[in-house]
XYZ file of C-alpha atoms in Angstrom:
632
model
C 11.514 -7.959 3.957
C 14.145 -8.631 6.580
C 15.569 -12.063 7.348
C 16.618 -15.122 5.400
C 14.451 -16.683 2.727
C 12.881 -19.083 5.229
C 12.194 -16.208 7.659
C 10.412 -14.347 4.902
C 8.324 -17.323 3.838
C 7.249 -17.970 7.433
C 6.222 -14.324 7.873
C 4.291 -14.387 4.589
C 2.454 -17.532 5.623
C 1.686 -16.140 9.087
C 0.027 -13.127 7.452
C -2.198 -15.566 5.481
C -0.964 -14.884 1.987
C -1.642 -17.513 -0.672
C 1.734 -17.335 -2.367
C 4.893 -15.405 -3.052
C 6.946 -14.112 -5.941
C 10.616 -14.864 -5.495
C 13.318 -12.304 -6.181
C 16.259 -14.199 -7.626
C 18.847 -12.951 -5.124
C 16.890 -14.460 -2.225
C 17.332 -17.882 -3.809
C 20.889 -17.447 -5.071
C 22.348 -16.814 -1.628
C 20.227 -19.260 0.409
C 21.718 -22.638 1.337
C 18.944 -24.866 0.008
C 18.158 -26.212 -3.432
C 15.201 -24.814 -5.355
C 13.364 -28.092 -4.738
C 13.981 -27.797 -0.985
C 12.718 -24.192 -1.025
C 9.639 -25.396 -2.867
C 9.008 -28.006 -0.161
C 9.513 -25.459 2.639
C 6.961 -23.148 0.994
C 4.517 -25.992 0.389
C 4.716 -27.022 4.056
C 3.742 -23.419 4.905
C 0.803 -23.546 2.498
C 2.441 -21.217 -0.039
C 2.931 -21.499 -3.790
C 5.534 -19.661 -5.835
C 3.680 -17.635 -8.464
C 6.435 -15.564 -10.098
C 10.186 -15.872 -10.632
C 11.991 -12.603 -11.249
C 13.756 -10.798 -12.777
C 15.019 -12.054 -16.117
C 16.854 -9.020 -17.477
C 17.986 -7.570 -20.808
C 16.535 -10.220 -23.090
C 14.775 -8.600 -26.050
C 16.215 -6.341 -28.761
C 19.602 -8.082 -28.917
C 21.867 -9.556 -31.595
C 21.414 -13.124 -32.834
C 24.462 -14.303 -30.889
C 23.245 -12.672 -27.669
C 19.765 -14.101 -28.217
C 21.195 -17.622 -28.381
C 23.015 -17.097 -25.092
C 19.898 -15.555 -23.527
C 17.774 -18.530 -24.541
C 20.252 -20.924 -22.949
C 20.261 -18.736 -19.832
C 16.466 -18.920 -19.802
C 16.539 -22.727 -19.989
C 18.595 -22.807 -16.785
C 16.065 -20.539 -15.103
C 13.252 -22.792 -16.326
C 14.962 -25.667 -14.507
C 14.911 -23.624 -11.305
C 11.288 -22.610 -11.801
C 10.147 -26.177 -12.258
C 11.988 -27.246 -9.113
C 10.262 -24.419 -7.223
C 6.894 -25.222 -8.765
C 6.702 -21.705 -10.256
C 4.679 -21.274 -13.484
C 5.600 -17.713 -14.544
C 8.824 -15.786 -15.207
C 8.987 -11.992 -15.304
C 11.009 -10.503 -18.159
C 11.589 -6.790 -17.646
C 12.242 -4.466 -20.556
C 15.832 -4.108 -21.689
C 17.870 -1.335 -20.020
C 21.129 -1.746 -21.988
C 22.301 1.180 -24.061
C 22.852 -1.083 -27.074
C 19.278 -2.435 -27.023
C 17.628 -2.328 -30.430
C 14.696 0.000 -31.049
C 13.227 -2.486 -33.559
C 9.837 -3.385 -32.100
C 9.342 -6.236 -34.555
C 12.653 -7.755 -33.460
C 11.637 -7.526 -29.792
C 8.331 -9.258 -30.527
C 10.068 -11.985 -32.533
C 12.583 -12.694 -29.770
C 9.938 -12.730 -27.028
C 7.924 -15.158 -29.166
C 10.961 -17.450 -29.286
C 11.299 -17.282 -25.503
C 7.600 -18.031 -25.038
C 7.901 -21.023 -27.355
C 10.720 -22.417 -25.190
C 8.610 -21.833 -22.053
C 5.588 -23.528 -23.633
C 7.542 -26.777 -24.074
C 7.653 -26.957 -20.264
C 4.148 -25.545 -19.753
C 5.627 -22.345 -18.294
C 4.642 -18.749 -19.099
C 6.497 -15.468 -19.690
C 5.303 -12.111 -18.373
C 6.746 -9.002 -20.055
C 6.966 -5.812 -17.959
C 7.815 -2.247 -18.944
C 10.424 -0.873 -16.523
C 10.100 2.849 -15.900
C 13.787 3.191 -16.833
C 13.730 0.776 -19.790
C 15.987 1.798 -22.673
C 13.238 1.585 -25.316
C 10.139 0.247 -23.571
C 9.112 2.043 -20.373
C 5.313 2.292 -20.590
C 2.710 -0.416 -20.364
C 1.187 0.569 -23.721
C 4.491 -0.123 -25.479
C 4.847 -3.470 -23.731
C 1.290 -4.438 -24.668
C 1.913 -3.599 -28.311
C 4.919 -5.929 -28.333
C 3.034 -8.729 -26.572
C 0.211 -8.441 -29.120
C 2.703 -8.499 -32.001
C 4.502 -11.550 -30.570
C 1.132 -13.346 -30.522
C 1.955 -16.335 -28.338
C -0.433 -17.790 -25.726
C 2.432 -18.310 -23.262
C 3.451 -14.635 -23.428
C 1.494 -12.000 -21.536
C 1.778 -8.682 -19.766
C 2.947 -7.918 -16.227
C 1.586 -4.639 -14.880
C 3.256 -2.735 -12.033
C 1.600 0.322 -10.514
C 4.920 1.954 -9.632
C 6.300 1.829 -13.175
C 3.109 3.355 -14.550
C 2.296 5.978 -11.935
C 5.855 7.173 -11.292
C 6.003 8.297 -14.936
C 2.538 9.874 -14.562
C 1.387 7.584 -17.355
C -2.398 7.420 -17.688
C -3.614 3.992 -16.467
C -7.050 4.346 -18.060
C -5.848 2.522 -21.186
C -5.365 -0.648 -19.139
C -9.132 -1.186 -19.208
C -8.895 -1.788 -22.981
C -6.351 -4.626 -22.654
C -7.660 -8.193 -22.859
C -7.817 -9.370 -19.256
C -6.589 -12.891 -20.021
C -3.412 -11.444 -21.544
C -2.514 -9.749 -18.267
C -0.553 -12.497 -16.524
C 0.334 -10.788 -13.251
C -0.279 -7.533 -11.361
C 2.187 -5.994 -8.909
C 1.138 -3.161 -6.625
C 3.311 -0.524 -4.993
C 2.586 2.928 -3.647
C 5.152 5.689 -3.079
C 5.504 9.289 -1.953
C 6.019 11.846 -4.701
C 9.773 12.535 -4.717
C 12.135 14.481 -6.956
C 14.535 11.580 -7.521
C 15.605 9.768 -10.643
C 13.108 6.977 -11.123
C 15.611 4.138 -10.602
C 16.643 5.240 -7.095
C 13.051 6.119 -6.300
C 11.928 2.628 -7.303
C 14.687 0.763 -5.462
C 14.526 2.584 -2.124
C 11.232 4.406 -1.583
C 8.260 2.287 -2.565
C 5.709 1.424 0.086
C 2.426 -0.427 0.487
C -0.869 0.761 -1.018
C -2.350 3.293 1.371
C 1.030 4.475 2.639
C 2.007 6.730 -0.257
C 0.512 9.324 -2.569
C -0.115 7.396 -5.811
C -3.673 6.752 -6.976
C -3.288 2.990 -6.722
C -7.062 2.628 -6.393
C -7.580 3.949 -9.921
C -4.752 1.775 -11.277
C -6.179 -1.450 -9.863
C -9.704 -0.439 -10.866
C -8.537 -0.224 -14.479
C -6.943 -3.667 -14.179
C -10.240 -5.184 -13.033
C -12.187 -3.352 -15.735
C -9.917 -5.100 -18.233
C -11.184 -8.425 -16.919
C -8.136 -9.530 -14.923
C -8.865 -12.281 -12.373
C -5.350 -13.411 -11.413
C -3.069 -12.853 -8.447
C -2.654 -9.507 -6.702
C 0.902 -9.082 -5.506
C 3.162 -6.561 -3.802
C 6.572 -5.626 -5.172
C 8.111 -3.237 -2.669
C 11.706 -2.060 -2.469
C 12.119 -0.016 0.691
C 15.202 0.481 2.858
C 13.150 0.653 6.069
C 11.403 -2.656 5.367
C 14.779 -4.372 5.032
C 15.438 -3.809 8.747
C 11.887 -3.907 10.126
C 10.623 -7.079 11.883
C 9.242 -9.116 9.020
C 6.059 -10.276 10.791
C 4.979 -6.654 11.170
C 5.874 -5.955 7.534
C 3.844 -8.935 6.359
C 0.854 -7.873 8.459
C 1.033 -4.365 6.988
C 1.277 -5.934 3.545
C -1.905 -7.937 3.999
C -3.731 -4.961 5.515
C -2.698 -2.834 2.525
C -4.113 -5.272 -0.029
C -7.363 -5.737 1.873
C -7.692 -1.964 2.139
C -6.918 -1.576 -1.573
C -9.587 -4.112 -2.511
C -12.182 -2.410 -0.313
C -11.398 1.007 -1.811
C -11.558 -0.381 -5.350
C -14.915 -1.970 -4.565
C -16.216 1.469 -3.560
C -14.721 3.038 -6.681
C -16.329 0.467 -8.962
C -19.751 0.898 -7.397
C -19.856 4.690 -7.620
C -21.711 6.597 -10.273
C -18.492 8.452 -11.093
C -17.625 5.660 -13.543
C -20.450 6.692 -15.821
C -22.162 4.573 -18.434
C -19.013 3.768 -20.375
C -17.491 1.670 -17.612
C -20.581 0.911 -15.557
C -21.287 -2.437 -17.237
C -17.586 -3.397 -17.111
C -17.536 -2.586 -13.404
C -20.547 -4.819 -12.795
C -18.830 -7.650 -14.643
C -15.601 -7.094 -12.683
C -17.392 -7.208 -9.342
C -19.212 -10.371 -10.441
C -15.949 -12.072 -11.458
C -13.758 -11.082 -8.490
C -14.762 -11.307 -4.843
C -13.206 -8.095 -3.540
C -12.754 -7.661 0.191
C -15.752 -5.920 1.734
C -15.161 -4.947 5.387
C -17.655 -3.053 7.542
C -17.777 0.607 6.526
C -15.689 3.027 8.594
C -17.485 4.277 11.673
C -17.895 7.995 12.191
C -15.740 9.481 14.936
C -16.622 12.530 17.008
C -13.357 13.088 18.855
C -11.491 11.786 21.882
C -13.691 10.405 24.650
C -10.840 9.926 27.132
C -7.112 9.480 27.543
C -5.994 6.868 30.063
C -2.605 7.173 31.757
C -0.855 4.169 33.307
C 1.100 5.074 36.465
C 2.158 3.613 39.797
C 0.818 4.920 43.136
C 3.470 7.635 43.471
C 3.042 8.642 39.837
C -0.720 8.926 40.312
C -0.275 11.613 42.982
C 2.248 13.557 40.888
C 0.172 13.343 37.728
C -2.967 14.380 39.626
C -1.163 17.474 40.931
C -0.014 18.253 37.374
C -3.570 17.999 36.094
C -4.749 20.248 38.930
C -2.257 22.925 37.855
C -3.728 22.699 34.369
C -7.190 23.468 35.737
C -8.593 19.936 35.756
C -10.780 18.889 38.669
C -10.869 15.490 40.288
C -14.276 14.293 39.099
C -14.603 10.778 40.441
C -13.173 7.444 41.527
C -13.684 4.110 39.810
C -16.100 1.772 41.560
C -13.750 -1.218 41.681
C -10.246 -0.124 40.667
C -7.587 2.365 41.678
C -8.545 4.649 38.819
C -9.296 8.373 39.061
C -11.146 10.633 36.625
C -10.128 14.257 35.947
C -12.252 16.560 33.808
C -12.277 19.976 32.194
C -14.666 21.004 29.445
C -15.159 17.952 27.227
C -11.743 16.560 28.161
C -11.652 13.375 30.252
C -8.335 12.156 31.666
C -8.139 8.832 33.485
C -5.262 7.990 35.836
C -4.912 4.229 36.242
C -2.768 3.168 39.195
C -4.518 -0.152 39.702
C -1.995 -2.857 40.743
C -3.820 -5.393 38.554
C -2.971 -3.388 35.438
C 0.411 -5.046 34.656
C -1.082 -8.516 35.035
C -3.692 -7.903 32.365
C -2.256 -5.389 29.926
C 0.400 -5.304 27.246
C 1.645 -1.846 28.317
C 3.487 -3.236 31.342
C 6.652 -1.452 32.538
C 6.227 1.588 30.307
C 6.195 4.026 33.201
C 3.865 7.044 33.167
C 2.360 7.015 29.688
C -0.909 7.033 27.794
C -1.954 3.389 27.704
C -5.399 3.795 26.141
C -7.385 6.244 24.035
C -11.165 6.298 23.873
C -12.835 7.570 20.705
C -16.458 8.706 20.520
C -18.141 6.924 17.625
C -21.577 6.271 16.189
C -21.081 2.483 16.026
C -18.495 0.886 18.369
C -19.124 -2.684 17.217
C -18.770 -1.777 13.540
C -15.585 0.146 14.297
C -14.088 -2.861 16.084
C -15.205 -5.313 13.402
C -13.675 -3.195 10.652
C -10.426 -3.007 12.604
C -10.211 -6.751 13.136
C -11.117 -7.429 9.503
C -8.148 -5.223 8.582
C -5.666 -7.184 10.707
C -5.925 -5.398 14.079
C -6.121 -7.478 17.261
C -9.056 -7.128 19.640
C -8.282 -6.003 23.178
C -10.232 -7.031 26.250
C -9.140 -5.452 29.516
C -10.197 -6.634 32.972
C -13.898 -5.970 33.541
C -15.335 -5.401 36.989
C -18.921 -5.884 38.253
C -21.543 -3.828 36.382
C -18.881 -2.087 34.242
C -19.622 -1.037 30.700
C -17.917 -3.362 28.176
C -16.322 -1.173 25.506
C -15.120 -2.644 22.186
C -11.370 -2.093 21.828
C -8.390 -2.966 19.640
C -4.616 -2.837 19.852
C -3.031 -0.045 17.800
C 0.381 -0.642 16.184
C 2.223 0.882 19.156
C 0.522 -1.445 21.692
C -1.787 1.332 22.835
C -5.404 0.260 23.368
C -8.024 2.151 21.373
C -11.564 1.983 22.771
C -14.592 2.690 20.618
C -17.087 4.483 22.861
C -20.729 4.906 21.931
C -21.538 8.572 21.333
C -24.903 7.903 23.005
C -22.995 7.694 26.326
C -21.583 11.227 25.930
C -20.920 13.337 27.807
C -21.605 11.798 31.239
C -23.369 8.454 30.997
C -20.158 6.452 30.473
C -18.558 7.791 33.632
C -21.737 7.658 35.710
C -21.778 3.890 35.231
C -18.137 3.063 36.005
C -17.245 5.871 38.446
C -18.535 7.300 41.690
C -18.650 10.924 40.592
C -17.901 13.807 42.961
C -21.114 15.791 43.396
C -19.331 19.124 43.719
C -16.865 18.575 40.882
C -16.977 21.278 38.222
C -15.599 20.704 34.763
C -15.551 24.407 34.004
C -12.296 25.880 32.757
C -10.486 27.411 29.818
C -9.672 24.088 28.115
C -12.467 22.867 25.834
C -11.678 19.590 24.067
C -8.860 17.472 22.700
C -7.710 19.078 19.466
C -5.163 16.429 18.506
C -3.084 13.583 19.886
C 0.578 13.476 18.843
C 2.530 10.221 18.844
C 6.255 9.613 18.995
C 7.040 6.615 16.793
C 10.088 4.371 16.527
C 11.979 4.452 13.258
C 10.220 2.395 10.632
C 6.679 2.761 12.003
C 5.464 5.933 10.280
C 4.161 4.055 7.228
C 2.575 1.445 9.505
C 0.642 4.113 11.394
C -0.432 5.977 8.252
C -1.837 2.766 6.811
C -3.539 1.889 10.117
C -5.165 5.316 10.415
C -6.314 5.342 6.800
C -7.563 1.770 6.614
C -8.962 1.195 10.098
C -10.087 4.678 11.167
C -10.917 6.234 7.793
C -8.504 9.150 8.267
C -6.746 11.211 5.587
C -3.001 11.879 5.593
C -1.743 15.437 5.240
C 1.654 16.721 4.211
C 4.812 15.249 5.724
C 7.348 17.753 7.079
C 10.889 17.533 8.421
C 11.506 19.539 11.602
C 14.862 20.461 13.094
C 15.510 19.226 16.620
C 18.847 20.479 18.034
C 20.146 16.917 17.771
C 18.585 15.614 14.578
C 15.593 15.697 12.277
C 11.985 14.819 13.070
C 9.597 13.743 10.333
C 6.062 14.814 11.195
C 2.775 13.999 9.456
C -0.731 15.103 10.346
C -3.643 12.732 9.747
C -7.315 13.437 10.412
C -10.875 12.370 9.678
C -12.434 14.268 6.750
C -14.488 16.468 9.099
C -11.442 17.040 11.367
C -13.309 15.762 14.441
C -10.360 13.453 15.135
C -6.766 14.491 14.539
C -3.462 12.664 15.097
C 0.081 13.896 14.547
C 2.719 11.236 13.823
C 6.343 12.070 14.676
C 9.370 9.882 14.019
C 12.991 10.767 14.728
C 15.486 10.163 11.952
C 18.280 9.871 14.551
C 18.704 8.518 18.066
C 19.584 11.700 19.973
C 16.474 13.822 19.582
C 13.965 14.331 22.367
C 11.404 12.308 20.412
C 13.820 9.392 20.099
C 14.585 9.515 23.826
C 10.878 9.561 24.680
C 10.278 6.484 22.528
C 13.322 4.781 24.045
C 12.221 5.187 27.673
C 8.835 3.668 26.846
C 10.405 0.462 25.596
C 10.832 1.386 21.946
C 7.096 1.464 21.269
C 4.910 4.184 19.831
C 3.790 6.488 22.612
C 1.688 9.610 23.019
C 4.206 12.413 22.763
C 1.849 15.287 23.547
C -1.826 16.230 23.510
C -3.231 19.397 21.967
C -6.090 20.938 23.976
C -8.263 23.591 22.371
C -9.037 26.947 24.006
C -11.083 29.932 22.908
C -8.169 32.310 23.513
C -4.636 30.892 23.630
C -3.108 34.045 25.108
C -5.645 34.220 27.931
C -5.272 30.476 28.437
C -1.494 30.689 28.732
C -1.760 33.629 31.120
C -4.237 31.688 33.284
C -2.023 28.617 33.371
C 0.975 30.716 34.385
C -1.126 32.246 37.172
C -1.927 28.727 38.423
C 1.765 27.890 38.561
C 1.841 25.745 35.423
C 5.291 25.992 33.818
C 5.198 26.751 30.106
C 8.127 26.289 27.755
C 9.757 29.744 27.417
C 10.265 30.982 23.869
C 13.253 33.049 22.774
C 12.663 36.841 22.476
C 14.352 36.567 19.081
C 11.371 34.550 17.857
C 9.005 37.457 18.585
C 11.362 40.009 17.025
C 11.205 37.931 13.859
C 7.389 37.737 14.046
C 7.202 41.511 14.265
C 9.443 41.813 11.225
C 7.523 39.296 9.111
C 3.881 39.838 10.039
C 1.604 42.795 10.689
C 0.660 41.776 14.223
C -0.810 44.251 16.669
C 1.979 45.444 18.988
C -0.055 44.947 22.157
C -1.081 41.439 21.108
C 2.503 40.572 20.233
C 3.668 41.801 23.639
C 1.135 39.595 25.399
C 2.203 36.623 23.262
C 5.839 37.265 24.190
C 5.036 37.453 27.902
C 2.885 34.302 27.799
C 5.218 32.254 25.516
C 2.495 31.874 22.885
C 3.610 31.007 19.352
C 1.884 32.018 16.121
C 1.345 30.726 12.612
C -0.674 32.103 9.706
C -1.576 30.522 6.372
C -1.718 32.292 3.043
C -5.524 32.316 3.134
C -5.634 33.984 6.567
C -6.036 30.990 8.884
C -4.363 31.574 12.258
C -2.931 29.269 14.917
C -1.890 30.355 18.389
C -0.397 27.796 20.728
C 1.783 27.294 23.794
C 3.488 24.263 25.312
C 3.538 23.086 28.906
C 6.677 21.639 30.414
C 6.987 17.864 30.131
C 5.719 15.471 32.786
C 8.508 13.095 33.867
C 10.175 13.712 30.494
C 7.404 11.611 28.897
C 4.617 13.813 27.525
C 3.288 17.375 27.619
C 0.223 19.372 26.668
C -0.153 22.026 23.999
C -2.912 24.615 24.246
C -4.338 25.387 20.834
C -6.460 28.143 19.302
C -7.536 27.781 15.660
C -8.998 30.686 13.702
C -10.556 30.937 10.246
C -10.277 27.259 9.310
C -6.586 26.880 10.069
C -5.977 23.182 9.358
C -2.342 22.486 10.304
C -0.447 22.145 13.584
C 2.040 24.999 13.728
C 4.793 22.505 12.922
C 7.276 25.171 11.857
C 7.167 26.524 15.418
C 8.159 23.160 16.909
C 11.920 23.899 16.679
C 11.375 26.931 18.954
C 10.089 24.535 21.606
C 12.738 21.875 21.020
C 15.659 24.314 21.179
C 14.267 25.944 24.320
C 13.856 22.561 26.019
C 17.407 21.582 25.104
C 18.713 24.900 26.386
C 16.805 24.522 29.668
C 18.182 21.015 30.133
C 21.671 22.529 30.011
C 20.917 25.189 32.582
C 20.010 27.867 30.028
C 23.190 27.519 27.976
């Protein structure tokens, strides 16, 4: 976490943690005695549960052992001043460490005996890069051989799962001999495990490890102690620590709820069924409301001023949207086409009541059709999201809402109000308005995120909305790299795309910057039956589309067996193309940007294509950069 030791403790307490494990460097460089730090933590309602790390202890010569034991006594002094009962000893990484398991057990027994004199405990952990001991099974064998009640095992999900070690054996360990459990997720990377561990861990629910299975095995063993997070991550070191702590708490609550589901499924079978029942009886795992089912985007609401409302309305008109109604009590206009509902909010009361003040023309709220709005909101708030209550006029429909990580409001709209009942209540609808057109529904909503918020959004979407993360890609903008990740509900009724710039000069970074450094809707994908016909129709209406280089289509012709006439129409209409190995097809085109803030993408999916044409994004980004320079 970022900040000084006191900053970190205050953030941890604000996120309602019970305690903390202290990394030695935080204490060594902080200008306060261990006793003072202990008092600061106690005033915040926190207890220190683990002191770490004590390195390179076991498997040493007699002379080194004597020095190590004296070193440990000094650390015991510090622990007692902090009020910390447990010290983590990680497996030896020195090249000269002995491979004699009996010697390791004997020396750890001696350390535990010293700790017992002060009523302290020692937790032994297998580091993934330990010289001799790098797997939990090895560490457990040594702990058993040492046979001392003040010596137990520390389990860490990263050290186990990064080595692809099977965690199922944890269930056979005596639960009271597991002294502490540390959780960390991570993306699968081709790095040496030390650098991977020290720079790329993240919270449960943000990575690709099966942390649910790992913690399930821990509970099956009978463990009832603390659940902790040990995360080394370069982004977290510079991220505001209150947000990091909130994500941390959300991740553990989400982990507990997923483990509860895992332990109550029939997939465990008879062998572990009884153990699962005992585990659930012993430990009160977090049990939030179940995820609601989502049916897609009910509406997108744009915040603008009076002048912006006229310009945005004209832009929507060029896209084939019709003005469908006016709000009964506010300066808010509804535009519709197919199942797409766009709301333009120019009400002067908006800045006085909303957190999206001074962001200029931008999407300030997203409505999601759902089967149970109240359950959706209650799950969100249980998982650390704030409720949002906007100004409500006479006879308006109250809609449960929350604040997403980027300060965008998300409304949970009852599917029973679809397609028209919601708007009939709040709006005076135009009798002659027709929602007919080529555009059908919202296919996906793409967000531009500030650096450091991708993991936050992935966790939010998984935990709160029940979505599944897809592959993460890096795309080449002319002025830097964009990391892009798709995330969707299992039935694909709701899709988001999360984009974060790795530099400050890309178009995505500039878009985030002009909206105050917050997450913002970058573009919206709108589905059509025929992308080529849709692009041709938009061009005929005067809608500018991003032109695509002729070289792109020459390359398509060389790589793929596309019909020549179809390819010619795609070239003329600036429609891009992607095809998967199993035959899924994606045709899409991009509109020009509105006020350099957001744009629309028209989308045609064929044969279960499930991605977003991400590899075509550089064709758009280069063309936009070239246009901005007068075609050069």
